[in-house]
DNA sequence: CGACGTGTTGATCTCTCTCAATTAGAGTGG
DNA sequence: CCACTCTAATTGAGAGAGATCAACACGTCG
């Protein structure tokens, strides 16, 4: 799987983004350095790295994470196709988190100053980047609410329904076929601040209640309403998003 | 306390920000609608509000928070003078979190489209807003790491040292006099995902160890090194910041 | 002076963690 | 084709960090 022009980017067909003029597309295209593939489980950016490039995720999932000195890991949020990687690290600062691929991942590469060029040449698109960044922040906010105040059962339910919504937004008929779900239970545990064992038990509990099923990397939601209720997720949180 | 021109803004003297040309200052000034005071404990923006303005905090502290339907509250991060309020809510979306004043607070008010004007007229400043937003995100990341993976003792230590650093950055001689600290233990508990009682006990424990002291709204750090170690806080996280 | 907010401390209770062991599938190599 | 190894998922049992319940102290305020 590979493509040459941004105009033909498969992501563009999903109408998740604001339309772009040929002019804007040409700009993005000119900034783009190329593509890379990163194998699953490997870091795209290391924790503390200070010379990271800018990436756009266009196939596969990834996640941002931080670790404590003794190895405890906290996953901050998950990245799906269309998301940015490395925006946080502006100027000369080091990135205070790492980014790791979940399964093989395909990226578009941009130079570090691409963001600045974008702002300069097309303020509107620069504006959108701010929007996207804020959008991602709201995901972290939600995860913090989970880790801080939700019970184990609520956390799992909330994570499943929220990830499901994001993944389903790029699929034609997610309801019937389920959505790809490349996380292991260890990832879920690290995202929610739970132990692996308790994550497993809670996951099974919800499964036995008939709310969902995870099978061979595919997540099926049987009762989205009940799951959202179990997770105390009311607002329709993250709707589509612009740019890229 | 009140001032008229942005050029005379007391915050500007702190060299926390990138210098601005008279031109840039004039732009900000022209966008500014006025100032408001919000009494302590009151919401600056309500959870779910969709018509919020844009604010700049220039005196007092505030915090962003989310709540679950049964009232459990999670504080997402604290806002100190110089921070933005309401950037997350772009376009027509509602804000998914509330912002509340900690003690009386003074704000500069901007119209909702000020950000857009800023981007358009001064891409460099718009760029800085993205930077600031990312900066704030890294604070939330750190808090998520705390809530998810740190023990109660580590959480408290990390919160204290991090808030101390931010507050001390605006004071001439924080080491000797301590820094203002308007949080109640309930705020600390809600920020760290702990119960009020356990927060109190842990706080006392660290205090008895001689690491810090909180007295009449002033935080004294006795052993910053040990506190940082106790909180597993290595990186010098959030250094100064630009703009405003 | 009683009501209220904040801080403090002791006594249970329980949710979640840690330790341990088992099963199943995917590779690998002989 | 079959041991051998590794990773991921499961399940049971005991332990513990932190929650909940209860009381009390202190200062402010109408």
Short mmCIF file of C-alpha atoms (C1' of nucleotides) in Angstrom, two decimals:
data_model
loop_
_atom_site.label_atom_id
_atom_site.label_comp_id
_atom_site.label_asym_id
_atom_site.label_seq_id
_atom_site.Cartn_x
_atom_site.Cartn_y
_atom_site.Cartn_z
CA UNK A 1 0.00 0.00 0.00
CA UNK A 2 1.48 3.29 -1.04
CA UNK A 3 0.44 6.42 -2.83
CA UNK A 4 2.12 9.37 -4.43
CA UNK A 5 0.02 12.47 -4.15
CA UNK A 6 -1.78 13.98 -1.21
CA UNK A 7 -4.71 14.61 -3.49
CA UNK A 8 -5.16 10.89 -3.78
CA UNK A 9 -4.68 10.19 -0.10
CA UNK A 10 -7.17 7.51 0.84
CA UNK A 11 -7.97 9.33 4.04
CA UNK A 12 -9.34 12.21 2.06
CA UNK A 13 -12.24 10.17 0.80
CA UNK A 14 -13.63 9.67 4.25
CA UNK A 15 -15.07 13.17 4.49
CA UNK A 16 -13.69 13.38 7.96
CA UNK A 17 -11.77 16.43 6.95
CA UNK A 18 -12.54 19.90 5.81
CA UNK A 19 -12.22 20.14 2.06
CA UNK A 20 -8.99 21.56 0.75
CA UNK A 21 -8.32 23.59 -2.33
CA UNK A 22 -5.85 22.21 -4.87
CA UNK A 23 -3.65 25.01 -3.74
CA UNK A 24 -3.63 23.83 -0.16
CA UNK A 25 -3.05 20.28 -1.19
CA UNK A 26 -0.09 21.36 -3.23
CA UNK A 27 1.38 23.08 -0.20
CA UNK A 28 1.03 20.00 1.97
CA UNK A 29 2.44 17.91 -0.79
CA UNK A 30 5.46 20.16 -1.11
CA UNK A 31 6.17 19.93 2.59
CA UNK A 32 5.89 16.19 2.72
CA UNK A 33 9.25 14.44 2.82
CA UNK A 34 8.08 10.90 2.21
CA UNK A 35 6.57 7.88 3.86
CA UNK A 36 7.77 5.29 6.33
CA UNK A 37 6.55 2.04 7.73
CA UNK A 38 7.11 1.21 11.37
CA UNK A 39 6.61 -2.36 12.57
CA UNK A 40 4.25 -3.04 15.44
CA UNK A 41 5.58 -2.63 18.96
CA UNK A 42 8.34 -0.30 17.84
CA UNK A 43 8.73 3.30 18.91
CA UNK A 44 7.99 5.97 16.34
CA UNK A 45 9.38 8.57 18.71
CA UNK A 46 11.29 7.78 21.87
CA UNK A 47 10.51 9.28 25.23
CA UNK A 48 12.71 12.31 25.64
CA UNK A 49 13.77 12.44 22.02
CA UNK A 50 14.52 15.99 20.96
CA UNK A 51 15.06 15.79 17.23
CA UNK A 52 11.83 14.10 16.22
CA UNK A 53 10.22 14.83 12.90
CA UNK A 54 6.58 15.50 12.33
CA UNK A 55 4.37 12.66 11.20
CA UNK A 56 0.92 11.99 9.98
CA UNK A 57 -0.55 8.59 10.65
CA UNK A 58 -2.34 7.22 7.66
CA UNK A 59 -2.57 3.50 8.28
CA UNK A 60 -2.55 1.55 11.54
CA UNK A 61 -2.88 2.60 15.16
CA UNK A 62 -0.36 4.01 17.61
CA UNK A 63 -0.33 5.40 21.12
CA UNK A 64 1.39 8.09 23.15
CA UNK A 65 2.79 7.06 26.53
CA UNK A 66 4.92 8.09 29.48
CA UNK A 67 6.84 5.90 31.90
CA UNK A 68 8.11 6.26 35.45
CA UNK A 69 11.68 5.50 36.32
CA UNK A 70 10.87 1.98 37.50
CA UNK A 71 9.11 1.11 34.28
CA UNK A 72 5.46 1.65 35.12
CA UNK A 73 3.82 2.81 31.92
CA UNK A 74 0.83 5.05 31.31
CA UNK A 75 -0.73 5.24 27.88
CA UNK A 76 -1.95 8.79 27.32
CA UNK A 77 -4.14 8.28 24.29
CA UNK A 78 -4.47 6.30 21.11
CA UNK A 79 -3.77 7.62 17.64
CA UNK A 80 -5.82 6.57 14.63
CA UNK A 81 -5.35 7.26 10.95
CA UNK A 82 -5.46 10.98 10.29
CA UNK A 83 -3.85 11.93 13.59
CA UNK A 84 -0.68 13.93 13.99
CA UNK A 85 2.44 12.70 15.72
CA UNK A 86 5.02 15.00 17.19
CA UNK A 87 3.24 18.35 17.21
CA UNK A 88 3.85 18.77 20.93
CA UNK A 89 7.55 19.01 20.46
CA UNK A 90 7.97 22.52 19.15
CA UNK A 91 11.19 24.36 18.86
CA UNK A 92 14.11 22.89 20.72
CA UNK A 93 12.27 21.13 23.50
CA UNK A 94 12.36 17.40 23.94
CA UNK A 95 9.22 15.39 23.75
CA UNK A 96 8.10 14.32 27.20
CA UNK A 97 6.36 11.25 25.92
CA UNK A 98 6.99 8.41 23.51
CA UNK A 99 4.89 7.22 20.60
CA UNK A 100 4.68 3.54 19.76
CA UNK A 101 3.12 1.65 16.88
CA UNK A 102 0.30 -0.81 17.55
CA UNK A 103 0.77 -3.28 14.77
CA UNK A 104 2.46 -2.12 11.59
CA UNK A 105 1.95 1.51 10.84
CA UNK A 106 2.36 3.78 7.84
CA UNK A 107 3.35 7.39 8.22
CA UNK A 108 3.84 10.49 6.15
CA UNK A 109 6.93 12.40 7.17
CA UNK A 110 7.27 16.16 7.42
CA UNK A 111 10.23 18.31 8.41
CA UNK A 112 10.14 19.89 11.82
CA UNK A 113 9.48 23.37 10.53
CA UNK A 114 6.57 22.29 8.35
CA UNK A 115 4.14 23.53 10.94
CA UNK A 116 5.64 26.94 10.85
CA UNK A 117 5.52 27.07 7.08
CA UNK A 118 1.92 26.01 7.19
CA UNK A 119 1.03 28.77 9.58
CA UNK A 120 2.82 31.31 7.49
CA UNK A 121 1.51 30.32 4.11
CA UNK A 122 -1.99 29.27 5.07
CA UNK A 123 -3.12 30.69 8.39
CA UNK A 124 -6.37 28.84 8.06
CA UNK A 125 -4.64 25.51 7.98
CA UNK A 126 -2.41 26.51 10.83
CA UNK A 127 -5.53 27.36 12.70
CA UNK A 128 -6.80 23.89 12.06
CA UNK A 129 -3.72 22.41 13.61
CA UNK A 130 -4.50 24.26 16.80
CA UNK A 131 -7.96 22.84 16.58
CA UNK A 132 -6.65 19.33 16.13
CA UNK A 133 -4.28 19.71 19.03
CA UNK A 134 -7.11 20.88 21.22
CA UNK A 135 -9.17 17.97 20.00
CA UNK A 136 -6.52 15.53 21.08
CA UNK A 137 -6.30 17.26 24.41
CA UNK A 138 -9.95 16.57 25.07
CA UNK A 139 -9.24 12.88 24.62
CA UNK A 140 -6.54 13.02 27.27
CA UNK A 141 -8.92 14.95 29.51
CA UNK A 142 -11.42 12.14 29.20
CA UNK A 143 -8.78 9.55 30.00
CA UNK A 144 -7.73 11.49 33.06
CA UNK A 145 -11.33 11.54 34.20
CA UNK A 146 -11.34 7.77 33.80
CA UNK A 147 -8.11 7.09 35.62
CA UNK A 148 -8.95 9.53 38.39
CA UNK A 149 -12.60 9.02 39.08
CA UNK A 150 -14.11 6.04 37.28
CA UNK A 151 -14.28 2.49 38.66
CA UNK A 152 -12.54 -0.29 36.77
CA UNK A 153 -15.78 -1.32 35.14
CA UNK A 154 -16.61 2.22 34.10
CA UNK A 155 -13.13 2.77 32.72
CA UNK A 156 -13.24 -0.26 30.49
CA UNK A 157 -16.72 0.55 29.25
CA UNK A 158 -15.77 4.14 28.52
CA UNK A 159 -12.59 3.18 26.70
CA UNK A 160 -14.35 0.63 24.54
CA UNK A 161 -17.20 2.87 23.50
CA UNK A 162 -14.95 5.84 22.81
CA UNK A 163 -12.44 3.87 20.74
CA UNK A 164 -15.28 2.18 18.96
CA UNK A 165 -16.75 5.50 17.92
CA UNK A 166 -13.46 6.77 16.58
CA UNK A 167 -12.74 3.59 14.67
CA UNK A 168 -16.27 3.28 13.36
CA UNK A 169 -16.14 6.80 11.93
CA UNK A 170 -13.81 5.57 9.20
CA UNK A 171 -15.69 2.42 8.35
CA UNK A 172 -18.62 1.95 6.03
CA UNK A 173 -20.58 -0.52 8.13
CA UNK A 174 -19.01 -0.90 11.53
CA UNK A 175 -22.17 -2.00 13.27
CA UNK A 176 -22.30 -5.31 11.47
CA UNK A 177 -18.64 -6.11 11.01
CA UNK A 178 -17.09 -4.63 14.12
CA UNK A 179 -13.98 -2.47 14.07
CA UNK A 180 -10.30 -3.39 14.06
CA UNK A 181 -8.95 -3.46 17.58
CA UNK A 182 -5.21 -4.04 17.79
CA UNK A 183 -4.82 -3.55 21.56
CA UNK A 184 -3.75 -6.29 23.93
CA UNK A 185 -5.17 -6.36 27.43
CA UNK A 186 -1.85 -4.98 28.61
CA UNK A 187 -2.44 -1.88 26.50
CA UNK A 188 -5.90 -1.45 27.95
CA UNK A 189 -4.51 -1.83 31.45
CA UNK A 190 -1.79 0.74 30.82
CA UNK A 191 -4.27 3.17 29.33
CA UNK A 192 -6.64 2.93 32.27
CA UNK A 193 -4.22 2.70 35.16
CA UNK A 194 -5.30 -0.83 36.05
CA UNK A 195 -3.38 -4.05 36.55
CA UNK A 196 -3.37 -6.60 33.78
CA UNK A 197 -5.18 -9.18 35.88
CA UNK A 198 -7.96 -6.89 36.98
CA UNK A 199 -8.36 -5.62 33.45
CA UNK A 200 -8.88 -9.15 32.26
CA UNK A 201 -11.46 -9.93 34.91
CA UNK A 202 -13.40 -6.76 34.30
CA UNK A 203 -13.29 -7.25 30.56
CA UNK A 204 -14.71 -10.75 30.92
CA UNK A 205 -17.41 -9.46 33.21
CA UNK A 206 -18.65 -6.94 30.67
CA UNK A 207 -18.40 -9.56 27.97
CA UNK A 208 -20.53 -11.97 30.00
CA UNK A 209 -23.07 -9.19 30.40
CA UNK A 210 -23.37 -9.18 26.65
CA UNK A 211 -22.12 -5.64 26.12
CA UNK A 212 -19.28 -6.44 23.76
CA UNK A 213 -16.92 -9.05 22.40
CA UNK A 214 -13.29 -8.87 21.34
CA UNK A 215 -12.17 -11.57 18.99
CA UNK A 216 -9.06 -11.88 16.90
CA UNK A 217 -8.36 -8.21 16.80
CA UNK A 218 -11.92 -7.17 16.09
CA UNK A 219 -14.16 -5.35 18.52
CA UNK A 220 -17.89 -5.97 18.34
CA UNK A 221 -20.22 -3.75 20.32
CA UNK A 222 -23.45 -5.53 21.16
CA UNK A 223 -25.13 -2.84 23.17
CA UNK A 224 -23.62 0.59 22.62
CA UNK A 225 -26.27 2.31 24.72
CA UNK A 226 -25.67 0.09 27.73
CA UNK A 227 -21.93 0.33 27.34
CA UNK A 228 -22.03 4.11 27.26
CA UNK A 229 -24.24 4.07 30.33
CA UNK A 230 -21.89 1.66 32.12
CA UNK A 231 -19.03 4.02 31.39
CA UNK A 232 -20.93 7.16 32.30
CA UNK A 233 -20.19 8.55 28.86
CA UNK A 234 -22.89 10.96 27.88
CA UNK A 235 -21.58 13.59 25.50
CA UNK A 236 -20.80 12.45 21.99
CA UNK A 237 -17.25 13.49 22.68
CA UNK A 238 -14.99 13.54 19.66
CA UNK A 239 -16.81 14.12 16.42
CA UNK A 240 -14.98 14.15 13.09
CA UNK A 241 -12.02 16.42 12.62
CA UNK A 242 -10.48 18.61 9.96
CA UNK A 243 -7.20 18.98 8.17
CA UNK A 244 -4.35 16.77 7.11
CA UNK B 1 -5.78 46.44 40.51
CA UNK B 2 -6.47 47.33 36.93
CA UNK B 3 -4.58 48.47 33.91
CA UNK B 4 -5.37 49.94 30.56
CA UNK B 5 -2.84 48.92 27.94
CA UNK B 6 -1.42 45.54 27.11
CA UNK B 7 1.98 47.18 26.86
CA UNK B 8 1.81 47.86 30.56
CA UNK B 9 0.51 44.44 31.47
CA UNK B 10 2.27 43.42 34.67
CA UNK B 11 2.73 39.92 33.32
CA UNK B 12 4.98 41.26 30.62
CA UNK B 13 7.64 42.26 33.08
CA UNK B 14 8.23 38.71 34.13
CA UNK B 15 10.17 37.79 31.02
CA UNK B 16 8.23 34.61 30.85
CA UNK B 17 7.09 35.54 27.41
CA UNK B 18 8.69 36.10 24.08
CA UNK B 19 9.15 39.78 23.44
CA UNK B 20 6.52 41.44 21.32
CA UNK B 21 6.81 44.31 18.92
CA UNK B 22 4.69 47.39 19.56
CA UNK B 23 2.82 46.29 16.50
CA UNK B 24 1.90 42.96 17.96
CA UNK B 25 0.91 44.51 21.22
CA UNK B 26 -1.37 46.87 19.40
CA UNK B 27 -3.07 43.95 17.71
CA UNK B 28 -3.70 42.17 20.97
CA UNK B 29 -4.90 45.37 22.50
CA UNK B 30 -7.34 45.91 19.68
CA UNK B 31 -8.79 42.47 20.09
CA UNK B 32 -9.23 42.76 23.81
CA UNK B 33 -12.77 43.45 24.86
CA UNK B 34 -12.15 44.31 28.49
CA UNK B 35 -11.53 42.79 31.87
CA UNK B 36 -13.62 40.91 34.39
CA UNK B 37 -13.28 39.75 37.94
CA UNK B 38 -14.67 36.38 38.95
CA UNK B 39 -15.03 35.59 42.66
CA UNK B 40 -13.43 32.47 44.07
CA UNK B 41 -15.31 29.20 43.71
CA UNK B 42 -17.34 30.47 40.82
CA UNK B 43 -17.33 29.05 37.32
CA UNK B 44 -15.65 31.08 34.62
CA UNK B 45 -16.99 28.68 32.04
CA UNK B 46 -19.59 26.02 32.74
CA UNK B 47 -19.23 22.42 31.74
CA UNK B 48 -20.89 22.01 28.39
CA UNK B 49 -21.20 25.71 27.71
CA UNK B 50 -21.13 26.43 23.99
CA UNK B 51 -20.94 30.19 23.75
CA UNK B 52 -17.93 30.83 25.92
CA UNK B 53 -15.61 33.71 25.21
CA UNK B 54 -11.86 33.57 25.21
CA UNK B 55 -10.00 34.64 28.32
CA UNK B 56 -6.54 35.32 29.53
CA UNK B 57 -5.86 34.85 33.19
CA UNK B 58 -3.78 37.62 34.62
CA UNK B 59 -4.33 37.46 38.35
CA UNK B 60 -5.31 34.52 40.55
CA UNK B 61 -5.49 30.80 39.92
CA UNK B 62 -8.17 28.67 38.28
CA UNK B 63 -8.63 25.06 37.24
CA UNK B 64 -10.23 23.04 34.46
CA UNK B 65 -12.41 20.11 35.52
CA UNK B 66 -14.85 17.45 34.39
CA UNK B 67 -17.55 15.70 36.37
CA UNK B 68 -19.39 12.40 36.12
CA UNK B 69 -23.15 12.28 36.27
CA UNK B 70 -23.19 11.41 39.97
CA UNK B 71 -21.02 14.38 40.85
CA UNK B 72 -17.55 12.85 41.10
CA UNK B 73 -15.14 15.55 39.98
CA UNK B 74 -11.77 15.35 38.31
CA UNK B 75 -9.57 18.41 38.10
CA UNK B 76 -7.67 18.29 34.82
CA UNK B 77 -5.06 20.96 35.46
CA UNK B 78 -4.48 24.25 37.17
CA UNK B 79 -4.26 27.60 35.43
CA UNK B 80 -1.88 30.30 36.56
CA UNK B 81 -1.49 33.90 35.45
CA UNK B 82 -0.61 34.06 31.78
CA UNK B 83 -2.64 30.99 30.85
CA UNK B 84 -5.44 30.88 28.31
CA UNK B 85 -8.99 29.89 29.06
CA UNK B 86 -11.38 28.60 26.46
CA UNK B 87 -9.08 27.85 23.55
CA UNK B 88 -10.30 24.28 23.37
CA UNK B 89 -13.73 25.34 22.39
CA UNK B 90 -13.22 26.24 18.76
CA UNK B 91 -15.92 26.87 16.28
CA UNK B 92 -19.37 25.76 17.32
CA UNK B 93 -18.48 22.93 19.66
CA UNK B 94 -19.32 22.97 23.30
CA UNK B 95 -16.62 22.88 25.87
CA UNK B 96 -16.41 19.44 27.45
CA UNK B 97 -15.02 20.78 30.67
CA UNK B 98 -15.65 23.59 33.11
CA UNK B 99 -13.26 26.23 34.40
CA UNK B 100 -13.53 27.48 37.95
CA UNK B 101 -11.80 30.26 39.84
CA UNK B 102 -9.63 29.44 42.85
CA UNK B 103 -9.98 32.55 44.91
CA UNK B 104 -10.79 35.80 43.16
CA UNK B 105 -9.53 35.97 39.64
CA UNK B 106 -8.94 38.70 37.06
CA UNK B 107 -9.38 38.03 33.39
CA UNK B 108 -8.90 39.76 30.07
CA UNK B 109 -11.74 39.05 27.70
CA UNK B 110 -11.46 38.39 23.99
CA UNK B 111 -14.13 37.66 21.42
CA UNK B 112 -14.43 34.12 20.19
CA UNK B 113 -12.92 34.85 16.80
CA UNK B 114 -9.87 36.60 18.25
CA UNK B 115 -7.82 33.50 17.74
CA UNK B 116 -8.66 33.42 14.12
CA UNK B 117 -7.77 37.07 13.66
CA UNK B 118 -4.51 36.47 15.43
CA UNK B 119 -3.62 33.63 13.10
CA UNK B 120 -4.50 35.67 10.09
CA UNK B 121 -2.76 38.88 11.03
CA UNK B 122 0.25 37.45 12.83
CA UNK B 123 0.95 33.84 11.96
CA UNK B 124 3.83 33.82 14.36
CA UNK B 125 1.59 34.61 17.27
CA UNK B 126 -0.97 32.11 16.11
CA UNK B 127 1.84 29.61 16.04
CA UNK B 128 2.60 30.46 19.63
CA UNK B 129 -0.95 29.67 20.61
CA UNK B 130 -0.49 26.19 19.23
CA UNK B 131 2.64 25.96 21.28
CA UNK B 132 0.86 27.09 24.41
CA UNK B 133 -1.94 24.62 23.84
CA UNK B 134 0.58 21.83 23.45
CA UNK B 135 2.30 23.04 26.58
CA UNK B 136 -0.90 22.75 28.53
CA UNK B 137 -1.45 19.32 27.12
CA UNK B 138 1.82 18.13 28.56
CA UNK B 139 0.58 19.17 31.98
CA UNK B 140 -2.50 17.03 31.56
CA UNK B 141 -0.30 14.19 30.34
CA UNK B 142 1.69 14.43 33.52
CA UNK B 143 -1.46 14.42 35.63
CA UNK B 144 -2.72 11.36 33.81
CA UNK B 145 0.54 9.62 34.57
CA UNK B 146 -0.01 10.49 38.22
CA UNK B 147 -3.60 9.36 38.42
CA UNK B 148 -2.91 6.20 36.47
CA UNK B 149 0.42 4.98 37.73
CA UNK B 150 1.71 6.85 40.76
CA UNK B 151 1.02 5.93 44.39
CA UNK B 152 -0.79 8.42 46.60
CA UNK B 153 2.48 9.60 48.08
CA UNK B 154 4.07 10.02 44.68
CA UNK B 155 1.06 11.88 43.34
CA UNK B 156 1.07 14.43 46.12
CA UNK B 157 4.81 14.96 45.89
CA UNK B 158 4.65 15.37 42.12
CA UNK B 159 1.76 17.81 42.30
CA UNK B 160 3.43 19.94 44.92
CA UNK B 161 6.77 20.19 43.19
CA UNK B 162 5.24 20.88 39.79
CA UNK B 163 2.87 23.56 41.03
CA UNK B 164 5.67 25.04 43.06
CA UNK B 165 7.86 25.38 40.01
CA UNK B 166 5.16 27.08 38.02
CA UNK B 167 4.27 29.47 40.80
CA UNK B 168 7.90 30.20 41.66
CA UNK B 169 8.64 31.15 38.07
CA UNK B 170 6.69 34.36 38.58
CA UNK B 171 8.12 35.29 41.93
CA UNK B 172 11.35 37.12 42.73
CA UNK B 173 12.38 35.05 45.73
CA UNK B 174 10.15 32.04 46.11
CA UNK B 175 12.69 29.92 47.97
CA UNK B 176 12.58 32.08 51.05
CA UNK B 177 8.99 33.27 51.08
CA UNK B 178 7.16 30.31 49.62
CA UNK B 179 4.55 30.62 46.91
CA UNK B 180 0.83 31.38 47.10
CA UNK B 181 -1.15 28.17 47.22
CA UNK B 182 -4.91 28.69 47.09
CA UNK B 183 -5.93 25.00 46.88
CA UNK B 184 -7.90 23.22 49.56
CA UNK B 185 -7.20 19.56 50.23
CA UNK B 186 -10.39 18.79 48.37
CA UNK B 187 -8.89 20.36 45.25
CA UNK B 188 -5.75 18.31 45.63
CA UNK B 189 -7.82 15.17 46.07
CA UNK B 190 -9.89 15.93 42.98
CA UNK B 191 -6.78 16.66 40.94
CA UNK B 192 -5.09 13.41 41.90
CA UNK B 193 -8.03 11.03 41.93
CA UNK B 194 -7.77 10.41 45.67
CA UNK B 195 -10.28 10.64 48.49
CA UNK B 196 -10.20 13.69 50.72
CA UNK B 197 -9.29 11.66 53.79
CA UNK B 198 -6.45 9.81 52.18
CA UNK B 199 -5.15 13.05 50.70
CA UNK B 200 -5.02 14.57 54.14
CA UNK B 201 -3.18 11.63 55.65
CA UNK B 202 -0.62 11.51 52.86
CA UNK B 203 -0.10 15.25 52.98
CA UNK B 204 0.60 15.09 56.69
CA UNK B 205 2.99 12.22 56.16
CA UNK B 206 5.11 14.19 53.70
CA UNK B 207 4.94 17.19 55.95
CA UNK B 208 6.19 15.15 58.90
CA UNK B 209 9.04 13.97 56.72
CA UNK B 210 10.05 17.59 56.42
CA UNK B 211 9.55 17.87 52.69
CA UNK B 212 7.12 20.77 52.69
CA UNK B 213 4.65 22.84 54.67
CA UNK B 214 1.38 24.45 53.68
CA UNK B 215 0.28 27.29 55.89
CA UNK B 216 -2.38 29.90 55.39
CA UNK B 217 -2.42 29.63 51.66
CA UNK B 218 1.34 29.59 51.27
CA UNK B 219 3.37 26.60 50.15
CA UNK B 220 6.90 26.23 51.47
CA UNK B 221 9.17 23.62 49.94
CA UNK B 222 11.81 22.47 52.37
CA UNK B 223 13.51 19.88 50.26
CA UNK B 224 12.76 20.23 46.58
CA UNK B 225 15.21 17.54 45.60
CA UNK B 226 13.67 14.96 47.92
CA UNK B 227 10.17 15.94 46.93
CA UNK B 228 10.93 15.52 43.25
CA UNK B 229 12.46 12.16 44.00
CA UNK B 230 9.45 11.12 46.07
CA UNK B 231 7.22 12.02 43.15
CA UNK B 232 9.44 10.40 40.53
CA UNK B 233 9.61 13.71 38.71
CA UNK B 234 12.84 13.89 36.79
CA UNK B 235 12.48 16.11 33.74
CA UNK B 236 12.20 19.82 34.37
CA UNK B 237 8.81 19.59 32.75
CA UNK B 238 7.24 22.92 31.98
CA UNK B 239 9.73 25.71 31.52
CA UNK B 240 8.60 29.27 30.79
CA UNK B 241 6.23 29.98 27.96
CA UNK B 242 5.68 32.53 25.27
CA UNK B 243 2.94 34.83 24.10
CA UNK B 244 0.15 36.85 25.57
"C1'" DC C 1 -24.20 31.31 69.22
"C1'" DG C 2 -25.23 27.86 65.78
"C1'" DA C 3 -24.05 26.84 60.92
"C1'" DC C 4 -20.64 25.92 57.78
"C1'" DG C 5 -16.19 25.04 55.53
"C1'" DT C 6 -11.71 23.05 56.14
"C1'" DG C 7 -8.48 20.17 58.33
"C1'" DT C 8 -7.38 15.96 61.26
"C1'" DT C 9 -7.47 11.29 62.94
"C1'" DG C 10 -9.14 6.52 64.01
"C1'" DA C 11 -11.65 2.30 62.58
"C1'" DT C 12 -13.48 -0.60 59.14
"C1'" DC C 13 -14.32 -2.16 54.47
"C1'" DT C 14 -13.45 -3.24 49.67
"C1'" DC C 15 -11.78 -2.68 45.27
"C1'" DT C 16 -7.86 -3.59 42.98
"C1'" DC C 17 -3.11 -5.40 43.16
"C1'" DT C 18 0.26 -9.04 43.48
"C1'" DC C 19 1.47 -13.76 43.34
"C1'" DA C 20 0.81 -18.15 41.17
"C1'" DA C 21 -0.62 -21.46 37.91
"C1'" DT C 22 -2.92 -23.03 33.63
"C1'" DT C 23 -4.40 -22.89 28.77
"C1'" DA C 24 -4.08 -21.79 24.04
"C1'" DG C 25 -1.96 -20.23 19.75
"C1'" DA C 26 2.04 -18.93 16.91
"C1'" DG C 27 6.77 -19.61 15.71
"C1'" DT C 28 11.07 -22.17 15.42
"C1'" DG C 29 14.10 -25.69 14.93
"C1'" DG C 30 15.46 -30.44 14.83
"C1'" DC D 1 5.65 -34.00 13.02
"C1'" DC D 2 6.83 -32.95 17.50
"C1'" DA D 3 9.28 -30.84 21.36
"C1'" DC D 4 10.33 -26.06 22.90
"C1'" DT D 5 9.58 -21.28 23.55
"C1'" DC D 6 6.98 -16.94 23.82
"C1'" DT D 7 3.20 -14.09 24.10
"C1'" DA D 8 -1.60 -13.28 25.38
"C1'" DA D 9 -5.56 -14.61 27.85
"C1'" DT D 10 -7.59 -16.73 32.18
"C1'" DT D 11 -8.68 -17.83 36.82
"C1'" DG D 12 -8.04 -18.47 41.90
"C1'" DA D 13 -6.31 -16.81 46.42
"C1'" DG D 14 -4.40 -13.75 49.59
"C1'" DA D 15 -2.68 -8.98 50.59
"C1'" DG D 16 -2.94 -4.11 50.73
"C1'" DA D 17 -3.47 0.72 49.34
"C1'" DG D 18 -6.88 3.64 49.49
"C1'" DA D 19 -12.11 4.38 50.19
"C1'" DT D 20 -15.82 5.06 53.32
"C1'" DC D 21 -17.79 6.01 57.77
"C1'" DA D 22 -17.54 8.70 62.00
"C1'" DA D 23 -15.97 12.24 65.27
"C1'" DC D 24 -13.87 16.15 66.55
"C1'" DA D 25 -11.21 20.70 66.33
"C1'" DC D 26 -10.95 25.34 64.74
"C1'" DG D 27 -12.01 29.66 62.46
"C1'" DT D 28 -15.28 32.57 60.04
"C1'" DC D 29 -19.63 34.55 59.53
"C1'" DG D 30 -24.47 36.03 59.65
#
